[in-house]
CSV table of C-alpha atoms in Angstrom, one decimal:
chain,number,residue,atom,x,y,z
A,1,UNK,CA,240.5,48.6,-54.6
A,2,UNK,CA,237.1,49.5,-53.1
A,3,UNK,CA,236.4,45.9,-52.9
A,4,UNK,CA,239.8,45.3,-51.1
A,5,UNK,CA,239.8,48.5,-48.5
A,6,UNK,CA,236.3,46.9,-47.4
A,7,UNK,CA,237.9,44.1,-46.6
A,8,UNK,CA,240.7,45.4,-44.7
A,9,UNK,CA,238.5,48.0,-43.0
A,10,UNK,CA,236.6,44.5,-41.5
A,11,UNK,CA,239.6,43.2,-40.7
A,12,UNK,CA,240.5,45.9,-38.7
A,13,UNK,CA,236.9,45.7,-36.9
A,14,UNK,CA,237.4,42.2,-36.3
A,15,UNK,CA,240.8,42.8,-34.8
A,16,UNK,CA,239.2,45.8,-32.5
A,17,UNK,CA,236.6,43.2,-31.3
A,18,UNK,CA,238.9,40.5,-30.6
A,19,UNK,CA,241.0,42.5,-28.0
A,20,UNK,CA,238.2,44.2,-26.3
A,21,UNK,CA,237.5,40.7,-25.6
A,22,UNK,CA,240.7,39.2,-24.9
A,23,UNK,CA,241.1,42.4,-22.5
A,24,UNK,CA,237.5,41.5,-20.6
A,25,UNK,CA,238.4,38.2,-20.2
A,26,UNK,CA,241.9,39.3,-19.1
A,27,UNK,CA,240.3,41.2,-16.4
A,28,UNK,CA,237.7,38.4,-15.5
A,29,UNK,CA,240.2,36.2,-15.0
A,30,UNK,CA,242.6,38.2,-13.2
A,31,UNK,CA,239.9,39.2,-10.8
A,32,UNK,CA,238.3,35.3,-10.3
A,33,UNK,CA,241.8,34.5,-9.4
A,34,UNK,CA,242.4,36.9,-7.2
A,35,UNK,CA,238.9,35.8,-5.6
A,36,UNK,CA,239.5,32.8,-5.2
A,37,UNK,CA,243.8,32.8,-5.7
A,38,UNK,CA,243.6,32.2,-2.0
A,39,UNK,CA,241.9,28.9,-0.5
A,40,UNK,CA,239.7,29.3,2.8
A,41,UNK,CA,241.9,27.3,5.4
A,42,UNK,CA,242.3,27.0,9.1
A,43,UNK,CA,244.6,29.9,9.6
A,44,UNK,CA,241.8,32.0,8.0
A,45,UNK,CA,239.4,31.1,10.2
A,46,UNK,CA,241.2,31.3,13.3
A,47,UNK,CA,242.1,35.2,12.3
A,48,UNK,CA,238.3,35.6,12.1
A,49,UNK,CA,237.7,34.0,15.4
A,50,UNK,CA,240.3,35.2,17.2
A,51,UNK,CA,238.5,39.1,18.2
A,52,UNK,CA,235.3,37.0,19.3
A,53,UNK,CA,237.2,34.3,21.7
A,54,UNK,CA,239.1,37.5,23.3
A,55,UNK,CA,236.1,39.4,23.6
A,56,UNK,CA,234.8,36.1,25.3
A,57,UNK,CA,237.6,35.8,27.8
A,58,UNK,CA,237.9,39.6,28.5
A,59,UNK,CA,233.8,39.7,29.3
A,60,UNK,CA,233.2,36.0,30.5
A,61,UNK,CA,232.3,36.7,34.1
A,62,UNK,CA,229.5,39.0,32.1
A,63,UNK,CA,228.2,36.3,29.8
A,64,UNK,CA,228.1,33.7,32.6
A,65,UNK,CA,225.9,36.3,34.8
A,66,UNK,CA,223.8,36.7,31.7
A,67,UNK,CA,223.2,33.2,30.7
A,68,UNK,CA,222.4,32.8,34.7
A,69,UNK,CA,219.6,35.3,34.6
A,70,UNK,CA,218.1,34.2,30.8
A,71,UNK,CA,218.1,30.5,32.4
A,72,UNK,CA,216.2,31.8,35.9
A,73,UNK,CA,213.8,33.8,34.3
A,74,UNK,CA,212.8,31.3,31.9
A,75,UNK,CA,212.5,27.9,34.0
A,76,UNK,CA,211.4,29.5,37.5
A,77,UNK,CA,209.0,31.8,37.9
A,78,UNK,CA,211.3,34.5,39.3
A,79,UNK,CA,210.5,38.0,37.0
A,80,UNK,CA,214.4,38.8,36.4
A,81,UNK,CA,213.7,38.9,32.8
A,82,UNK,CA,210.7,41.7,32.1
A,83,UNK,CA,207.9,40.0,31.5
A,84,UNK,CA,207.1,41.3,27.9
A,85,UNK,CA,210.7,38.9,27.2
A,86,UNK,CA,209.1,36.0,28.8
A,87,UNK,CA,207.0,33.5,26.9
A,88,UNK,CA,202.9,34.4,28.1
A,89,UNK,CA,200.8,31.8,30.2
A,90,UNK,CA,197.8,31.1,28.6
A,91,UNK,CA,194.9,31.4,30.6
A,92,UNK,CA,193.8,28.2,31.2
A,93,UNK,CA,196.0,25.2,31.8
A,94,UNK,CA,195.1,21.2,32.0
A,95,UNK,CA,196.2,19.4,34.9
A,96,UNK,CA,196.1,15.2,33.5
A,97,UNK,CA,196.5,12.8,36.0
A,98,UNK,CA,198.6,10.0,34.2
A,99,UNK,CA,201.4,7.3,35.1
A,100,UNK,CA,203.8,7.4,32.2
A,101,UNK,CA,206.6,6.0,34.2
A,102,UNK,CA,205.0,2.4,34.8
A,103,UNK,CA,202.1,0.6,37.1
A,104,UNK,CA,202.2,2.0,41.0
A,105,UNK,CA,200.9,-1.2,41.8
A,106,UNK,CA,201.4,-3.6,39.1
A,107,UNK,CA,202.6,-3.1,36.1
A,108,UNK,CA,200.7,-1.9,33.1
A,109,UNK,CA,199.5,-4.1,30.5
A,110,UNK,CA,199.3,-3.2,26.7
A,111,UNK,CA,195.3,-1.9,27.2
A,112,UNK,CA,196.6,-0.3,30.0
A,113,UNK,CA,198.9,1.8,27.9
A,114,UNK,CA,196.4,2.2,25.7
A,115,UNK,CA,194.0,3.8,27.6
A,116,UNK,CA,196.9,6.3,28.7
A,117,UNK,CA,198.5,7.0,25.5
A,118,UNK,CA,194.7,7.9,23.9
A,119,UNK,CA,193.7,9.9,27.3
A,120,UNK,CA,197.4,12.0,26.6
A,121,UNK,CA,196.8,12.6,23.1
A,122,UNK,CA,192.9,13.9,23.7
A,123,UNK,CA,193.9,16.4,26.0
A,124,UNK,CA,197.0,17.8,24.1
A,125,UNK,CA,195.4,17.8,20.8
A,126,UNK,CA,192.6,20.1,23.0
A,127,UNK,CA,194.7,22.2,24.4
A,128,UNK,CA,197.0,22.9,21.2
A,129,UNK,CA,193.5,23.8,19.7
A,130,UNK,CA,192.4,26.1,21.9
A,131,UNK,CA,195.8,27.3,22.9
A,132,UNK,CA,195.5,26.2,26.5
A,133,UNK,CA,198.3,25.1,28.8
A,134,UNK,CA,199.2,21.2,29.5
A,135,UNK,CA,201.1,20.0,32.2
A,136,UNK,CA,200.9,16.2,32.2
A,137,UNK,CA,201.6,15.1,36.4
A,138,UNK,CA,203.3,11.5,36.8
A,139,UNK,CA,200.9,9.6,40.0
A,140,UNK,CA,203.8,7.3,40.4
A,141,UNK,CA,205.1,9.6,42.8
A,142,UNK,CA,202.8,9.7,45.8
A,143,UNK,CA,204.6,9.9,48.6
A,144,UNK,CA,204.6,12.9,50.0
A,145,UNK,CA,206.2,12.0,53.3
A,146,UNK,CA,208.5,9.3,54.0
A,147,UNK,CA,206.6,8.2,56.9
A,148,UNK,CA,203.5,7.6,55.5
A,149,UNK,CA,201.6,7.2,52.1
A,150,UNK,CA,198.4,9.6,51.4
A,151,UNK,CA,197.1,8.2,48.6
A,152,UNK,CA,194.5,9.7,46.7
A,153,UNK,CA,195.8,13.1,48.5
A,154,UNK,CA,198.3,14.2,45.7
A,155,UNK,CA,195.5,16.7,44.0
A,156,UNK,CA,196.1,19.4,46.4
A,157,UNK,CA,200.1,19.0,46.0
A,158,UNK,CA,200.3,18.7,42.1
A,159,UNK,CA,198.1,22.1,42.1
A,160,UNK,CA,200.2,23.8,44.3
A,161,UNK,CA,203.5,22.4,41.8
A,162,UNK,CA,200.6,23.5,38.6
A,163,UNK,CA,200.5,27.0,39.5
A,164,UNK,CA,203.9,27.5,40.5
A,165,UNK,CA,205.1,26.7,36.9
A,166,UNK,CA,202.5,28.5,35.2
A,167,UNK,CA,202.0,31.9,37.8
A,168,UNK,CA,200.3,34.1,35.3
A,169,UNK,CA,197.5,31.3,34.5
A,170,UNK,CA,194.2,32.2,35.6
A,171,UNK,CA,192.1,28.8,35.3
A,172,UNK,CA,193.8,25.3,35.8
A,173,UNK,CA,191.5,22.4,34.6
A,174,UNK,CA,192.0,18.9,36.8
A,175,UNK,CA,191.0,16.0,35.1
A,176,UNK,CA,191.8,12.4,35.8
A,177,UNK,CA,193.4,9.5,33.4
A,178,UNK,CA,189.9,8.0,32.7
A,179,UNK,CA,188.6,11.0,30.8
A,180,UNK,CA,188.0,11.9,27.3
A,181,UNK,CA,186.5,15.3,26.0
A,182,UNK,CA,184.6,14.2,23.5
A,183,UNK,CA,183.7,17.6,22.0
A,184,UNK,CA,186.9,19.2,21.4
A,185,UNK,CA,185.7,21.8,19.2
A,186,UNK,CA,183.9,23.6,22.1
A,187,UNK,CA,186.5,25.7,24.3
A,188,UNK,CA,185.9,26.4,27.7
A,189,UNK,CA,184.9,29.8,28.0
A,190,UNK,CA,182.0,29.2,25.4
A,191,UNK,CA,181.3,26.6,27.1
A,192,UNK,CA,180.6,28.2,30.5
A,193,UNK,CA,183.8,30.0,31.7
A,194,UNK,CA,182.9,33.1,29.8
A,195,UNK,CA,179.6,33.1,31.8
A,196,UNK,CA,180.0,31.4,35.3
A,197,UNK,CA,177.5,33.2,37.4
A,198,UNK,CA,174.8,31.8,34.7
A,199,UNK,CA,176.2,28.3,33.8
A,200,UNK,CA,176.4,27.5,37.4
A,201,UNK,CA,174.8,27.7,41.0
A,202,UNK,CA,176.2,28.7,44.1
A,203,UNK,CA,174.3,26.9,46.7
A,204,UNK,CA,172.7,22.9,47.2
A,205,UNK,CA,169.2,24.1,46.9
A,206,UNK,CA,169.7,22.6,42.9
A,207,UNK,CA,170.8,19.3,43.8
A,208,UNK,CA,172.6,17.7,47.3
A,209,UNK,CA,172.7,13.8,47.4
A,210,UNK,CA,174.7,14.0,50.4
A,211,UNK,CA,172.2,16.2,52.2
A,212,UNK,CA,174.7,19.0,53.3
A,213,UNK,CA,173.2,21.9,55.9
A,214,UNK,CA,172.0,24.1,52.6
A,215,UNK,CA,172.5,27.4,54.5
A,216,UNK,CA,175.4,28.2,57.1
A,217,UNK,CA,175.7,31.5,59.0
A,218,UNK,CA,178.1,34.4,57.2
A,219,UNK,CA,178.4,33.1,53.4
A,220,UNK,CA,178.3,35.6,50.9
A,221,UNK,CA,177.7,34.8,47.2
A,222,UNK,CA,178.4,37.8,45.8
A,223,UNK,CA,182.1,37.3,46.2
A,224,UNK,CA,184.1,35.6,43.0
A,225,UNK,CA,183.6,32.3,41.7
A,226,UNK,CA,187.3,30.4,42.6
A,227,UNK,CA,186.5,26.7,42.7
A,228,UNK,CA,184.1,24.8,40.1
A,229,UNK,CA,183.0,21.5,40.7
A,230,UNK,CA,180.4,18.8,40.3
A,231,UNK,CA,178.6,16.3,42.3
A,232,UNK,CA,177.6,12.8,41.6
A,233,UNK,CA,175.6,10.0,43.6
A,234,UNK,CA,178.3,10.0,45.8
A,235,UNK,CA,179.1,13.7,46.5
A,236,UNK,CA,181.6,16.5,45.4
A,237,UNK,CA,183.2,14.5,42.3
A,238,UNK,CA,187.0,15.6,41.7
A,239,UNK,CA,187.8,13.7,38.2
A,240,UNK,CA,187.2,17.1,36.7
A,241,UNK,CA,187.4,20.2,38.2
A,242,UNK,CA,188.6,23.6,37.4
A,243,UNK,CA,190.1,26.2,40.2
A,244,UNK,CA,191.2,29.9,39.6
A,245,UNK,CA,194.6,31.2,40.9
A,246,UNK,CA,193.6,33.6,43.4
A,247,UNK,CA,194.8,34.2,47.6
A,248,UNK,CA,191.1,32.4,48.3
A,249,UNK,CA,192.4,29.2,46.3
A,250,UNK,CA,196.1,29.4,48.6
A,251,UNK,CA,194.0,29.5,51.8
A,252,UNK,CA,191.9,26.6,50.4
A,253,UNK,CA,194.8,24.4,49.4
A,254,UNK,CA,196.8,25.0,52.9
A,255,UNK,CA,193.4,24.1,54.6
A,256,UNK,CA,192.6,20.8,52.5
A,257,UNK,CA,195.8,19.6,52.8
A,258,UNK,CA,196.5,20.3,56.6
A,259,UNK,CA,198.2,17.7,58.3
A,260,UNK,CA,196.4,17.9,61.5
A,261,UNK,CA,192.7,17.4,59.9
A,262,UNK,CA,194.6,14.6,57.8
A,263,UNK,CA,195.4,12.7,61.0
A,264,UNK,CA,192.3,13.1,62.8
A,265,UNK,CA,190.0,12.1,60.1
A,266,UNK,CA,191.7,9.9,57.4
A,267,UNK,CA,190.4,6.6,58.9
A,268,UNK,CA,187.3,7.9,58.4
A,269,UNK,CA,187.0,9.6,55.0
A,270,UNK,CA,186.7,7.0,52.6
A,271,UNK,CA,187.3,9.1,49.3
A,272,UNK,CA,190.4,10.8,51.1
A,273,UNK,CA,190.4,14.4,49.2
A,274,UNK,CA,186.6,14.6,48.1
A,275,UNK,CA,185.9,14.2,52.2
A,276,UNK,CA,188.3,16.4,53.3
A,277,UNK,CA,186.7,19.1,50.6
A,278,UNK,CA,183.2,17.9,51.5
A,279,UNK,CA,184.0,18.3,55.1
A,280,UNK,CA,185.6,22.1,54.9
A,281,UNK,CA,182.6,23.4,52.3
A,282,UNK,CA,180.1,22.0,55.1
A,283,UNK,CA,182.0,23.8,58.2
A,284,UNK,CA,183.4,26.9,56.8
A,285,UNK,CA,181.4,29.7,55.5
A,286,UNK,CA,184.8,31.7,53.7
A,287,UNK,CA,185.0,27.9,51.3
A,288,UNK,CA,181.4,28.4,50.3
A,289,UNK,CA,181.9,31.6,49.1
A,290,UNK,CA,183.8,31.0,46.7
A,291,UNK,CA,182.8,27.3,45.2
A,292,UNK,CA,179.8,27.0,42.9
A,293,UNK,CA,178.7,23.9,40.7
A,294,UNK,CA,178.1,23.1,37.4
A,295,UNK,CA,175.5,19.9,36.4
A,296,UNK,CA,177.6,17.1,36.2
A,297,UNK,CA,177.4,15.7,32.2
A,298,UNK,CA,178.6,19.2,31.7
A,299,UNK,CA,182.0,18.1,32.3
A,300,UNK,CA,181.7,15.0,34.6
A,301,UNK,CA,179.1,12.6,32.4
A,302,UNK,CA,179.3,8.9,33.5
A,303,UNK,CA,179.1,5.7,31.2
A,304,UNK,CA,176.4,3.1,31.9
A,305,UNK,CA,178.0,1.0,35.2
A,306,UNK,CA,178.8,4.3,37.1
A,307,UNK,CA,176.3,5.1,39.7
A,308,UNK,CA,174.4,1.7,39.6
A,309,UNK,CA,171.7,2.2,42.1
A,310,UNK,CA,170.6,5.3,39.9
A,311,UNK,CA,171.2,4.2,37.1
A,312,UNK,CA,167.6,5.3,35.8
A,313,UNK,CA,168.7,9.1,36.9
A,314,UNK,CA,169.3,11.0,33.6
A,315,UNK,CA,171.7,13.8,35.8
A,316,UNK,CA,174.2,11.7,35.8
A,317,UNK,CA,174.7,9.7,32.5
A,318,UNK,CA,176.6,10.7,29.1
A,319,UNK,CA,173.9,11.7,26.1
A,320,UNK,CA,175.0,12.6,23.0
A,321,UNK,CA,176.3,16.2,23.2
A,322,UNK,CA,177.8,16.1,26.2
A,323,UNK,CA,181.2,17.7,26.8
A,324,UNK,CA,183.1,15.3,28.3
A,325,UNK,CA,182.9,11.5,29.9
A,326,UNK,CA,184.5,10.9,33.0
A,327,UNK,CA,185.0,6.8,32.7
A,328,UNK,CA,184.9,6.7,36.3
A,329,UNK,CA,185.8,3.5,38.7
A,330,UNK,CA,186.0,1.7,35.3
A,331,UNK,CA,189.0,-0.4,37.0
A,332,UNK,CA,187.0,-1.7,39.6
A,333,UNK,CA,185.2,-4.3,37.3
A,334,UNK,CA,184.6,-2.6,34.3
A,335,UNK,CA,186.8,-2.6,31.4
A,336,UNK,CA,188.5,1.0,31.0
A,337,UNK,CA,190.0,0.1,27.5
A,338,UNK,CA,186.6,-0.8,25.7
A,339,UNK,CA,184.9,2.0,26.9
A,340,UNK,CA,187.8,4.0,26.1
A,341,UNK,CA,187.8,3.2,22.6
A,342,UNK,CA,183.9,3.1,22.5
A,343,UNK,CA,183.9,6.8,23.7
A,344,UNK,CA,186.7,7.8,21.2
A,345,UNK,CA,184.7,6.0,18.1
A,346,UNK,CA,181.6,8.2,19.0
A,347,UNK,CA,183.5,11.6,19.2
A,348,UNK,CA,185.7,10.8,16.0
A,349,UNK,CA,182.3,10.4,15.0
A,350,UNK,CA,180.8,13.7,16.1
A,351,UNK,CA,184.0,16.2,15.5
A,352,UNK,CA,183.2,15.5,11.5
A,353,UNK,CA,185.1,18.4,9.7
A,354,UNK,CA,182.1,20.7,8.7
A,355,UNK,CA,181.5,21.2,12.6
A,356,UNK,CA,185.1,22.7,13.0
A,357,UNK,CA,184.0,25.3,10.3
């Protein structure tokens, strides 16, 4: 008897199990197919979509106003946008000289594109580290009038097109095709922005191959520093140059790139730009205010073959250390792709990875 009313009594407990579970999975499955009873389909979705496509057509003269304003504000430098909305300059922006299109005389030959694709990836790889600006300016598109052809005269007008796209950058950095900064670790303002009145000198007194009048009547040094540049054996060297935004630099670029001192003096001036900038910092006292000069190998050094006749002047020749080679006049008899890639060889060499520690 005992033995059998165990029994039952387990039986019983066995039975109460078995439909607490039948009834949860009753439930489970009731719910799951209620879940997914219905499939998604198209009709679904267009009862989703349909309050956002009438809100669209009720308030589309709105969005298209909007969109209008996002899209001016952020590819023109109109302000509709508030600034703190807008992507910030950087301070300093690189202006490379470069042909990507094709030759402007001849076409380009594989060392050709080389040379280009190795001067490109130098600068951006600089500029990414530093978090500088690049704006890379095609020179297949010289002509800046259809009546005539200023070559060597596009500087002034790709600065002008520079500062307009970046108008909250302070410094913009020229530097020609036939460069290579060959110690990228260094960013400029430890390298001299950071202190201009000590890294440079305002006047010729320090050096003057081209025997400019040192002193001219009503310059004042004191004022800022807007325009800094080097000389070589030849005179004001413009294969790398940096220039601040400021109302002195507008005055200076409407001046160097007037059309009346163009026509009266381009059959004379055989380095085009570099004359007319010679001639105005010689003439007006308001220009030397506001230029001062750094040695050249600071950011200008030349390769062996550039400046022959002084070729025994240690000024002007890269050393070990230097920032940056200027491979200058390398297509007029000198091979620009082998020094190229000798230049590269010795900065992979010198950027090993403890000195980016």
């Amino acid at each position: 008897m005992a033995s059998g009313g165990f029994m039952l009594q387990h039986s019983d407990t066995e039975k109460d199990v078995e439909a607490v579970e039948l009834a949860f999975d009753s439930k489970n499955r009731g719910s799951n197919s209620n879940k997914w009873k219905k499939p998604w389909n198209v009709s679904s979705f267009t009862q989703l979509a349909a309050p956002v496509f009438n809100a669209v057509n009720s308030y589309q003269k709105f969005i298209v106003v909007v969109c209008v304003i996002i899209f001016i504000s952020f590819f023109t430098s109109a302000p509709v946008v508030p600034h703190w909305f807008l992507p910030k300059d950087p301070k300093v922006v690189i202006i490379l000289a470069a042909n990507e299109g094709g030759g402007v005389f001849k076409w380009k030959g594989p060392q050709e594109w080389s040379v280009e694709r190795s001067s490109i990836a130098n600068k951006r790889d600089y500029a990414k580290r530093h978090g500088y600006g690049l704006t890379i300016k095609d020179m297949t598109l010289k002509k800046r009038y259809s009546h005539e052809w200023r070559e060597s005269w596009e500087k002034v007008d790709i600065l002008k097109q520079a500062m307009r796209q970046y108008p909250n950058s302070e410094w913009f950095w020229w530097l020609d095709l036939h460069t290579y900064i060959m110690e990228p670790q260094r960013s400029l303002e430890s390298q001299f922005l950071n202190n201009l009145d000590n890294a440079t000198f305002r006047s010729l007194e320090e050096f003057n191959p081209l025997a400019i009048p040192e002193d001219i009547a009503y310059v004042d040094y004191s004022k800022p520093i807007n325009l800094v540049i080097t000389q070589d054996c030849g005179g004001f060297n413009l294969g790398s140059f940096l220039i601040r935004k400021s109302d002195w630099t507008d005055l200076l670029l409407d001046a160097w790139w007037d059309p009346v001192m163009y026509e009266q003096m381009h059959m004379e001036w055989e380095h085009k730009e570099q004359d007319a900038l010679e001639t105005l910092y010689s003439r007006q006292p308001w220009i030397r205010d506001g230029v001062s000069f750094l040695p050249l190998r600071d950011i200008n050094a030349f390769p062996p073959g550039a400046c022959s006749d002084n070729a025994d002047d240690q000024r002007y020749f890269y050393q070990e250390g230097d920032f940056v080679i200027n491979m200058a006049g390398c297509e007029y008899g000198r091979d620009c792709w082998a020094e190229m890639e000798h230049y590269k060889a010795i900065s992979k060499r010198l950027t090993n990875w403890w000195r980016f520690m």
